[in-house]
Amino acid sequence: MSSTTSYTSVDITAFFSQTSKLWKNDGIRSLFPLEKIPGMISLLAGRPNSSTFPFESITMKLKPALAGMPAPTGEDDPFTITLQDEELNEALQYGMTAGVARLIDWLAEFQTHTHKRVQDGSWDITIGAGSQDVMYKACLALVDDGDYFLVETPVYPGALGFLAAMPCTLIEVHTDAQGLNPANLEAILSTWETTHPGKPYPKALYTIPSGSNPTGASIPEERKIEVLKLAKKYNFLLLEDDAYAFLYYGPAGQQARSYFTLEPEVNAEQGRVVRFDSFSKVLSSGMRLGYMTASPGLCAAVNLITSNTSLQPSTFSQIIAYNLLSRWGPSGFLAHCAGVAQFYRTRRDMFERVAHKHLTGLAEWTTPIAGMFLYIKLLAHKDGREADSWDLISTKAVAKGVLAVPGTAFMPLRGPTPFLRVSFSIIEEDMADEACRRLREVILEARAEAEAEAVSRAD
Ligand SMILES: Cc1ncc(COP(=O)(O)O)c(C=O)c1O
């Protein structure tokens, strides 16, 4: 476990955007912490009076099979969560900007447990309405007009969506079956001054290290180490979006350690890695809970934006999550996640089975060890020439009654690509089988068309 003293703190303020300085304390929320001072009488917030809320109590039943807990004993039923009285009032009320304090404390313990980072003041946690919320706000705090931003490619369109609306230029970094390619990253950075004369070096890299959306790839630890070294050498922040970290179903004990774990060890630094975690894939996506683990300065900058925009993440969702997580403890939660990951592993196996049955010789993919996606390369030409999947997937496949995402959606610069993404998270085997059969027809027809065209050209 890393200890405090010998690490350099990355000066996060040097990365802040000019606009991040325009956000100001809202004058009310910034005073909330003072309410905790013993004896303080607060006339502060315009909180609605909880006695007027129509909820007497709220009871939730947990699924025993997924609860990751021992069987219920006596009267204390660990499969039931009841919110009432004070706790219910709290859940239904406005709360702190960064999140409910005891949930933040639980998460801090969990990060220490999982990532072996001691709570030494070099990092903090802020909760958002999903990880998307805190990712967006972090980028808002960082991106300036004229900045360059590295994005692994192909990449999650949700990140591209908000980055496209920011005044920065996106630089595509290649990935392969092993995730982000450090050699390509180095090639981009080592030639920067000739390719981008007079321009600032990229400020940050956005990457999805486990079970990437869309590629399904997980980057091995050796590559992470190379990427971290480049981050230090070229002084950029590393935005680690690990939304699928809990869905690891590769060989036991071989999950690569996170960038957040590796940062002090590899670079003797703290604060360059900005980590995003999500509860969406393992508790509920509708609860909208995710969190950022980052330098206190960046957490404060995000909190400032939150206090002026969405005000806070849902107290209700947080209290439910806290009830669950505090019963489980870090190892119970991880046991639950392992069960969820196993579920997706079975789904992956099922989908690959039907894909092999219908698409062998017509498509290629790499078997993922985490996440819920297969990134499939269509072999639309017999001779191996590549064809963009856009028309095939968005027109011909739709006409055959099968929907998948054409790879272009994941390309920051919208370049052509022969890939498509399929999700195996909710599809049942009979439907997956039929979908792959239809995709087979699409590819065979595309091949026949291409051959006919070639013949007519030759005539
Ligand atoms: C890579 C990646 N990051 C972030 C998110 C958003 O997660 P959340 O629901 O926590 O906002 C998703 C959702 O699909 C995702 O695929």
XYZ file of C-alpha atoms and ligand atoms in Angstrom:
475
model
C 0.000 0.000 0.000
C 1.361 3.411 -0.918
C 2.344 5.764 1.879
C 2.297 9.535 1.742
C 5.694 11.013 1.973
C 7.754 10.223 -1.067
C 5.280 11.126 -3.790
C 5.033 14.280 -5.842
C 1.595 15.877 -5.934
C 0.608 16.843 -9.426
C -0.499 20.493 -9.427
C -4.033 20.086 -10.683
C -4.649 23.830 -10.807
C -2.173 24.034 -13.696
C -4.680 21.987 -15.721
C -7.785 24.006 -14.883
C -9.626 25.744 -17.685
C -10.210 29.482 -17.697
C -13.944 28.852 -17.492
C -13.488 26.728 -14.354
C -12.496 29.979 -12.657
C -15.835 31.559 -13.531
C -17.825 29.193 -11.312
C -18.439 30.778 -7.918
C -19.673 29.486 -4.587
C -23.433 29.784 -4.631
C -23.573 31.413 -1.199
C -25.940 28.826 0.301
C -24.535 25.356 -0.357
C -21.050 26.475 0.581
C -22.423 27.228 4.073
C -24.010 23.768 4.498
C -20.955 22.301 6.301
C -21.340 24.956 9.024
C -24.697 23.454 9.949
C -22.799 20.497 11.404
C -21.168 22.677 14.074
C -22.666 21.616 17.398
C -25.153 24.178 18.702
C -25.526 25.942 15.358
C -29.087 27.065 14.561
C -29.577 27.026 10.826
C -31.990 29.335 9.061
C -30.121 28.668 5.877
C -31.519 26.538 3.120
C -34.951 26.659 1.620
C -35.463 23.002 2.406
C -39.027 21.786 2.115
C -40.392 20.506 5.417
C -40.151 16.716 5.282
C -43.374 16.322 7.279
C -45.229 17.438 4.145
C -43.768 14.621 2.012
C -46.309 11.859 1.340
C -44.036 8.905 2.229
C -44.493 7.216 5.626
C -41.848 4.563 5.097
C -40.231 2.812 2.160
C -39.383 -0.876 2.245
C -37.231 -2.666 -0.293
C -36.667 -6.390 -0.601
C -33.306 -7.629 -1.847
C -32.936 -10.636 -4.130
C -31.343 -13.316 -1.949
C -29.559 -14.913 -4.892
C -27.709 -11.720 -5.698
C -27.492 -10.325 -2.207
C -24.027 -11.700 -1.479
C -24.974 -12.101 2.162
C -25.533 -14.964 4.591
C -29.082 -16.252 4.988
C -31.331 -14.126 7.204
C -31.254 -14.953 10.889
C -33.783 -14.142 13.626
C -35.789 -10.940 13.331
C -33.043 -8.928 11.759
C -33.784 -9.544 8.107
C -30.743 -8.625 6.006
C -32.789 -8.909 2.813
C -35.082 -6.028 3.708
C -34.197 -2.349 3.726
C -36.708 -0.064 5.400
C -36.296 3.679 5.297
C -38.286 5.481 7.972
C -38.204 8.390 10.408
C -34.947 10.403 10.378
C -33.316 8.298 7.718
C -36.302 8.581 5.424
C -36.436 12.339 5.960
C -32.775 12.558 5.078
C -33.268 10.430 1.958
C -36.112 12.644 0.757
C -34.314 15.900 1.483
C -31.641 18.017 -0.177
C -28.162 16.920 0.855
C -24.515 17.805 0.524
C -23.142 18.723 -2.883
C -20.412 16.066 -3.049
C -22.712 13.352 -1.721
C -23.918 11.847 1.553
C -20.944 11.938 3.940
C -21.228 8.353 5.190
C -21.474 7.031 1.638
C -18.366 9.020 0.676
C -16.593 7.553 3.727
C -17.669 4.056 2.711
C -16.411 4.639 -0.828
C -13.108 5.980 0.461
C -12.664 2.806 2.516
C -13.611 0.780 -0.519
C -11.090 2.566 -2.748
C -8.412 1.935 -0.133
C -9.435 -1.725 0.050
C -9.576 -2.159 -3.730
C -6.854 0.146 -5.012
C -4.481 0.064 -2.059
C -4.338 3.858 -1.807
C -4.151 5.092 1.763
C -6.357 8.008 2.740
C -3.541 10.501 3.001
C -5.319 13.593 1.709
C -3.954 13.171 -1.822
C -7.332 12.117 -3.175
C -10.966 12.701 -2.490
C -14.295 11.415 -3.736
C -17.240 13.197 -5.259
C -20.461 11.443 -6.174
C -22.457 12.223 -9.290
C -25.675 11.322 -11.065
C -23.822 8.454 -12.696
C -20.159 8.550 -13.637
C -21.175 10.420 -16.784
C -22.169 13.404 -14.660
C -18.825 13.702 -12.872
C -16.868 12.954 -16.065
C -18.622 15.775 -17.857
C -18.065 18.188 -14.996
C -14.399 17.204 -14.654
C -13.885 17.897 -18.349
C -15.711 21.191 -17.979
C -13.242 22.117 -15.242
C -10.289 21.159 -17.440
C -10.930 21.921 -21.083
C -9.913 25.297 -22.459
C -10.342 26.816 -25.869
C -7.496 25.514 -28.027
C -6.748 22.470 -25.863
C -5.907 19.086 -27.294
C -7.508 16.014 -25.745
C -6.381 12.433 -26.358
C -9.139 9.839 -26.689
C -8.643 6.153 -27.178
C -10.376 5.119 -30.371
C -12.910 3.635 -30.810
C -14.507 5.051 -27.709
C -17.712 5.376 -25.683
C -19.952 7.860 -27.568
C -21.262 9.271 -24.283
C -17.837 10.801 -23.678
C -17.536 11.923 -27.282
C -20.891 13.646 -26.973
C -19.811 16.127 -24.319
C -16.228 16.442 -25.557
C -17.523 17.358 -29.014
C -19.356 20.274 -27.434
C -16.175 21.539 -25.769
C -13.686 23.842 -27.507
C -10.909 21.269 -27.784
C -9.448 19.184 -30.584
C -9.740 15.435 -30.132
C -6.707 13.326 -30.979
C -7.427 9.672 -31.692
C -5.158 7.125 -30.017
C -5.302 3.655 -31.509
C -6.455 0.588 -29.643
C -6.158 -3.077 -30.509
C -7.222 -6.365 -28.939
C -5.253 -5.344 -25.831
C -6.870 -1.938 -25.460
C -5.027 1.364 -25.726
C -1.837 1.074 -27.755
C 1.037 2.824 -25.923
C 3.262 2.724 -29.015
C 0.740 4.804 -30.922
C 0.370 7.152 -27.961
C 4.113 7.622 -27.877
C 4.261 8.161 -31.643
C 1.686 10.946 -31.337
C 3.455 12.650 -28.462
C 7.046 12.259 -29.592
C 6.262 13.941 -32.918
C 3.920 16.547 -31.454
C 6.139 19.526 -32.123
C 6.406 18.685 -35.790
C 2.794 17.627 -36.263
C 1.393 20.488 -34.172
C 4.017 23.252 -34.233
C 3.428 25.932 -31.636
C 0.474 24.107 -30.130
C 0.163 22.999 -26.519
C 0.675 19.332 -25.737
C -2.560 17.423 -25.021
C -3.990 18.130 -21.597
C -5.594 14.786 -20.897
C -6.189 11.252 -22.114
C -9.580 9.578 -21.800
C -9.455 5.795 -21.654
C -11.684 2.853 -20.702
C -9.304 0.246 -19.286
C -11.641 -2.690 -18.588
C -14.111 -4.327 -20.969
C -14.172 -1.216 -23.115
C -17.316 0.145 -24.599
C -17.325 -0.595 -27.539
C -14.357 -2.919 -28.103
C -14.638 -5.151 -25.038
C -10.853 -4.925 -24.722
C -9.064 -4.740 -21.367
C -5.615 -3.224 -21.232
C -2.979 -5.363 -19.479
C -0.907 -3.995 -16.640
C 2.337 -3.766 -18.680
C 0.622 -1.389 -21.076
C -0.873 0.626 -18.239
C 2.619 1.150 -16.897
C 3.813 2.430 -20.282
C 0.827 4.758 -20.552
C 1.424 6.104 -17.048
C 5.059 6.818 -17.852
C 4.022 8.709 -20.970
C 1.469 10.668 -18.934
C 4.236 11.857 -16.659
C 6.741 12.478 -19.443
C 4.315 14.530 -21.519
C 2.458 15.940 -18.535
C -1.144 15.056 -19.256
C -3.929 13.881 -16.951
C -5.153 10.334 -17.256
C -8.940 10.019 -17.116
C -9.624 6.403 -16.195
C -13.268 5.609 -16.955
C -13.580 2.184 -15.366
C -17.329 1.680 -15.728
C -16.819 -2.049 -16.442
C -14.143 -2.799 -13.842
C -16.605 -4.780 -11.724
C -17.590 -6.907 -14.716
C -14.257 -8.704 -14.966
C -14.657 -12.401 -15.753
C -11.180 -13.264 -17.027
C -8.810 -15.662 -15.261
C -9.108 -15.417 -11.484
C -6.533 -13.198 -9.800
C -5.305 -11.767 -13.096
C -7.268 -8.550 -13.360
C -4.848 -5.729 -14.145
C -4.418 -3.255 -11.312
C -6.003 0.121 -11.948
C -4.154 3.223 -13.109
C -5.182 4.731 -9.786
C -3.411 1.900 -7.948
C -0.331 2.009 -10.155
C 0.194 5.774 -10.239
C 2.281 6.155 -7.040
C 4.266 2.998 -7.735
C 5.070 3.743 -11.383
C 5.445 7.522 -11.356
C 5.971 8.310 -7.666
C 3.126 10.762 -8.151
C -0.384 11.399 -6.927
C -3.136 13.333 -8.655
C -2.476 12.679 -12.340
C -4.980 9.831 -12.508
C -8.626 10.808 -12.329
C -10.719 7.711 -11.730
C -14.400 7.245 -12.526
C -16.458 4.370 -11.123
C -20.072 3.551 -11.794
C -22.748 1.663 -9.884
C -24.825 1.430 -13.050
C -23.726 -2.020 -14.128
C -23.797 -3.687 -10.713
C -26.499 -2.007 -8.579
C -28.811 -0.177 -10.932
C -28.374 2.219 -13.824
C -31.620 4.012 -12.931
C -30.308 5.005 -9.496
C -27.836 7.224 -11.361
C -24.868 6.849 -9.056
C -21.221 7.080 -9.984
C -18.200 8.686 -8.374
C -14.935 10.344 -9.182
C -11.775 9.649 -7.198
C -9.309 12.444 -7.856
C -7.108 15.113 -6.345
C -9.015 17.207 -3.789
C -8.599 20.240 -6.060
C -10.392 18.599 -8.965
C -13.120 17.251 -6.661
C -13.632 20.782 -5.345
C -13.831 22.156 -8.895
C -16.454 19.544 -9.816
C -18.397 20.224 -6.607
C -18.446 23.898 -7.451
C -20.004 23.132 -10.824
C -22.494 20.737 -9.212
C -23.498 23.308 -6.598
C -24.424 25.676 -9.429
C -26.074 23.168 -11.754
C -27.599 19.879 -10.563
C -27.036 20.860 -6.877
C -26.191 17.291 -5.779
C -26.665 13.625 -6.646
C -29.979 12.078 -5.504
C -29.968 11.695 -1.717
C -32.569 8.949 -2.048
C -30.397 6.798 -4.314
C -27.383 7.395 -2.130
C -29.149 6.328 1.062
C -30.374 3.139 -0.592
C -26.874 2.422 -1.876
C -25.373 3.140 1.519
C -27.775 0.755 3.260
C -26.823 -1.985 0.866
C -23.085 -1.326 0.835
C -22.733 -0.940 4.585
C -24.412 -4.324 5.065
C -22.183 -5.947 2.501
C -18.900 -4.263 3.372
C -16.242 -4.015 0.628
C -15.781 -7.774 0.333
C -19.544 -8.450 0.252
C -19.951 -5.858 -2.480
C -17.080 -7.398 -4.443
C -18.667 -10.835 -3.983
C -21.879 -9.435 -5.432
C -19.921 -7.953 -8.356
C -18.207 -11.289 -8.954
C -21.663 -12.880 -9.215
C -22.766 -10.224 -11.709
C -19.561 -10.677 -13.714
C -20.160 -14.427 -13.830
C -23.632 -13.728 -15.213
C -22.131 -11.701 -18.067
C -19.484 -14.315 -18.700
C -22.246 -16.837 -19.327
C -23.941 -14.354 -21.648
C -20.696 -13.795 -23.509
C -20.248 -17.536 -23.970
C -23.799 -17.881 -25.222
C -23.417 -15.012 -27.690
C -20.095 -16.251 -28.970
C -21.601 -19.700 -29.487
C -24.324 -18.406 -31.802
C -21.964 -15.916 -33.450
C -19.551 -18.735 -34.284
C -22.439 -20.801 -35.626
C -23.577 -18.140 -38.110
C -20.639 -15.810 -38.668
C -17.522 -17.951 -38.851
C -15.587 -16.807 -41.919
C -17.834 -13.770 -42.284
C -16.817 -11.793 -39.220
C -14.060 -11.598 -36.591
C -13.855 -10.449 -33.016
C -11.735 -10.752 -29.887
C -13.238 -12.559 -26.916
C -13.692 -10.013 -24.102
C -12.698 -10.766 -20.509
C -14.877 -8.024 -19.047
C -17.930 -5.990 -19.893
C -20.933 -6.626 -22.080
C -19.861 -5.999 -25.660
C -18.499 -7.790 -28.701
C -16.865 -5.572 -31.278
C -17.326 -7.437 -34.517
C -15.408 -6.831 -37.719
C -17.501 -7.590 -40.772
C -15.678 -9.366 -43.580
C -17.908 -7.911 -46.243
C -15.508 -8.738 -49.072
C -14.282 -12.251 -49.775
C -10.840 -10.965 -50.705
C -10.359 -9.323 -47.291
C -10.807 -5.710 -48.432
C -12.377 -3.664 -45.670
C -15.746 -1.992 -46.079
C -17.318 0.591 -43.815
C -20.097 -0.991 -41.774
C -22.314 2.112 -41.759
C -24.587 1.298 -44.676
C -24.670 -2.428 -43.951
C -25.668 -1.956 -40.334
C -27.765 1.191 -40.382
C -29.714 0.285 -43.538
C -29.416 -3.325 -44.639
C -29.336 -4.931 -41.211
C -32.250 -2.771 -40.046
C -34.219 -3.881 -43.115
C -33.553 -7.495 -42.089
C -34.758 -6.744 -38.564
C -31.553 -6.546 -36.568
C -30.164 -3.514 -34.748
C -26.528 -3.037 -33.809
C -24.302 0.016 -33.567
C -22.144 0.810 -36.627
C -18.539 1.370 -35.579
C -18.475 4.953 -36.874
C -20.499 5.973 -33.818
C -17.391 5.256 -31.729
C -14.907 7.143 -33.898
C -14.119 10.628 -32.581
C -13.434 11.902 -36.092
C -16.265 9.793 -37.548
C -13.903 7.829 -39.790
C -15.065 4.685 -41.623
C -14.684 1.312 -39.941
C -15.734 -2.245 -40.737
C -16.758 -2.875 -37.103
C -20.075 -2.961 -35.309
C -20.885 -3.269 -31.637
C -23.308 -5.784 -30.230
C -24.364 -5.976 -26.621
C -24.964 -9.392 -25.095
C -26.198 -8.067 -21.756
C -29.938 -8.677 -22.063
C -30.494 -10.751 -25.193
C -31.718 -14.344 -24.791
C -30.176 -17.169 -26.794
C -33.004 -17.690 -29.285
C -33.031 -13.987 -30.178
C -29.219 -13.809 -30.297
C -29.229 -16.806 -32.621
C -31.761 -15.193 -34.923
C -29.899 -11.858 -34.857
C -26.653 -13.539 -35.911
C -28.467 -15.491 -38.613
C -29.827 -12.214 -40.002
C -26.379 -10.596 -39.837
C -25.065 -13.556 -41.786
C -27.590 -12.869 -44.544
C -26.589 -9.205 -44.609
C -22.925 -10.082 -45.056
C -23.589 -12.755 -47.672
C -25.744 -10.358 -49.668
C -23.072 -7.643 -49.400
C -20.491 -10.085 -50.694
C -22.731 -11.132 -53.569
C -23.365 -7.490 -54.469
C -19.655 -6.689 -54.377
C -18.925 -9.653 -56.639
C -21.647 -8.696 -59.084
C -20.266 -5.160 -59.237
C -16.758 -6.458 -59.834
C -18.018 -8.635 -62.693
C -19.961 -5.779 -64.288
C -16.897 -3.526 -63.997
C -14.769 -6.186 -65.677
C -17.301 -6.599 -68.530
C -17.557 3.512 -20.773
C -18.721 4.104 -20.070
N -18.513 5.104 -19.212
C -19.524 5.677 -18.550
C -20.823 5.268 -18.748
C -21.918 5.973 -18.016
O -22.122 5.364 -16.787
P -23.102 5.960 -15.713
O -24.388 5.247 -15.865
O -22.415 5.697 -14.407
O -23.236 7.415 -15.971
C -21.092 4.231 -19.629
C -22.479 3.798 -19.858
O -22.793 2.978 -20.650
C -20.006 3.641 -20.309
O -20.192 2.656 -21.186
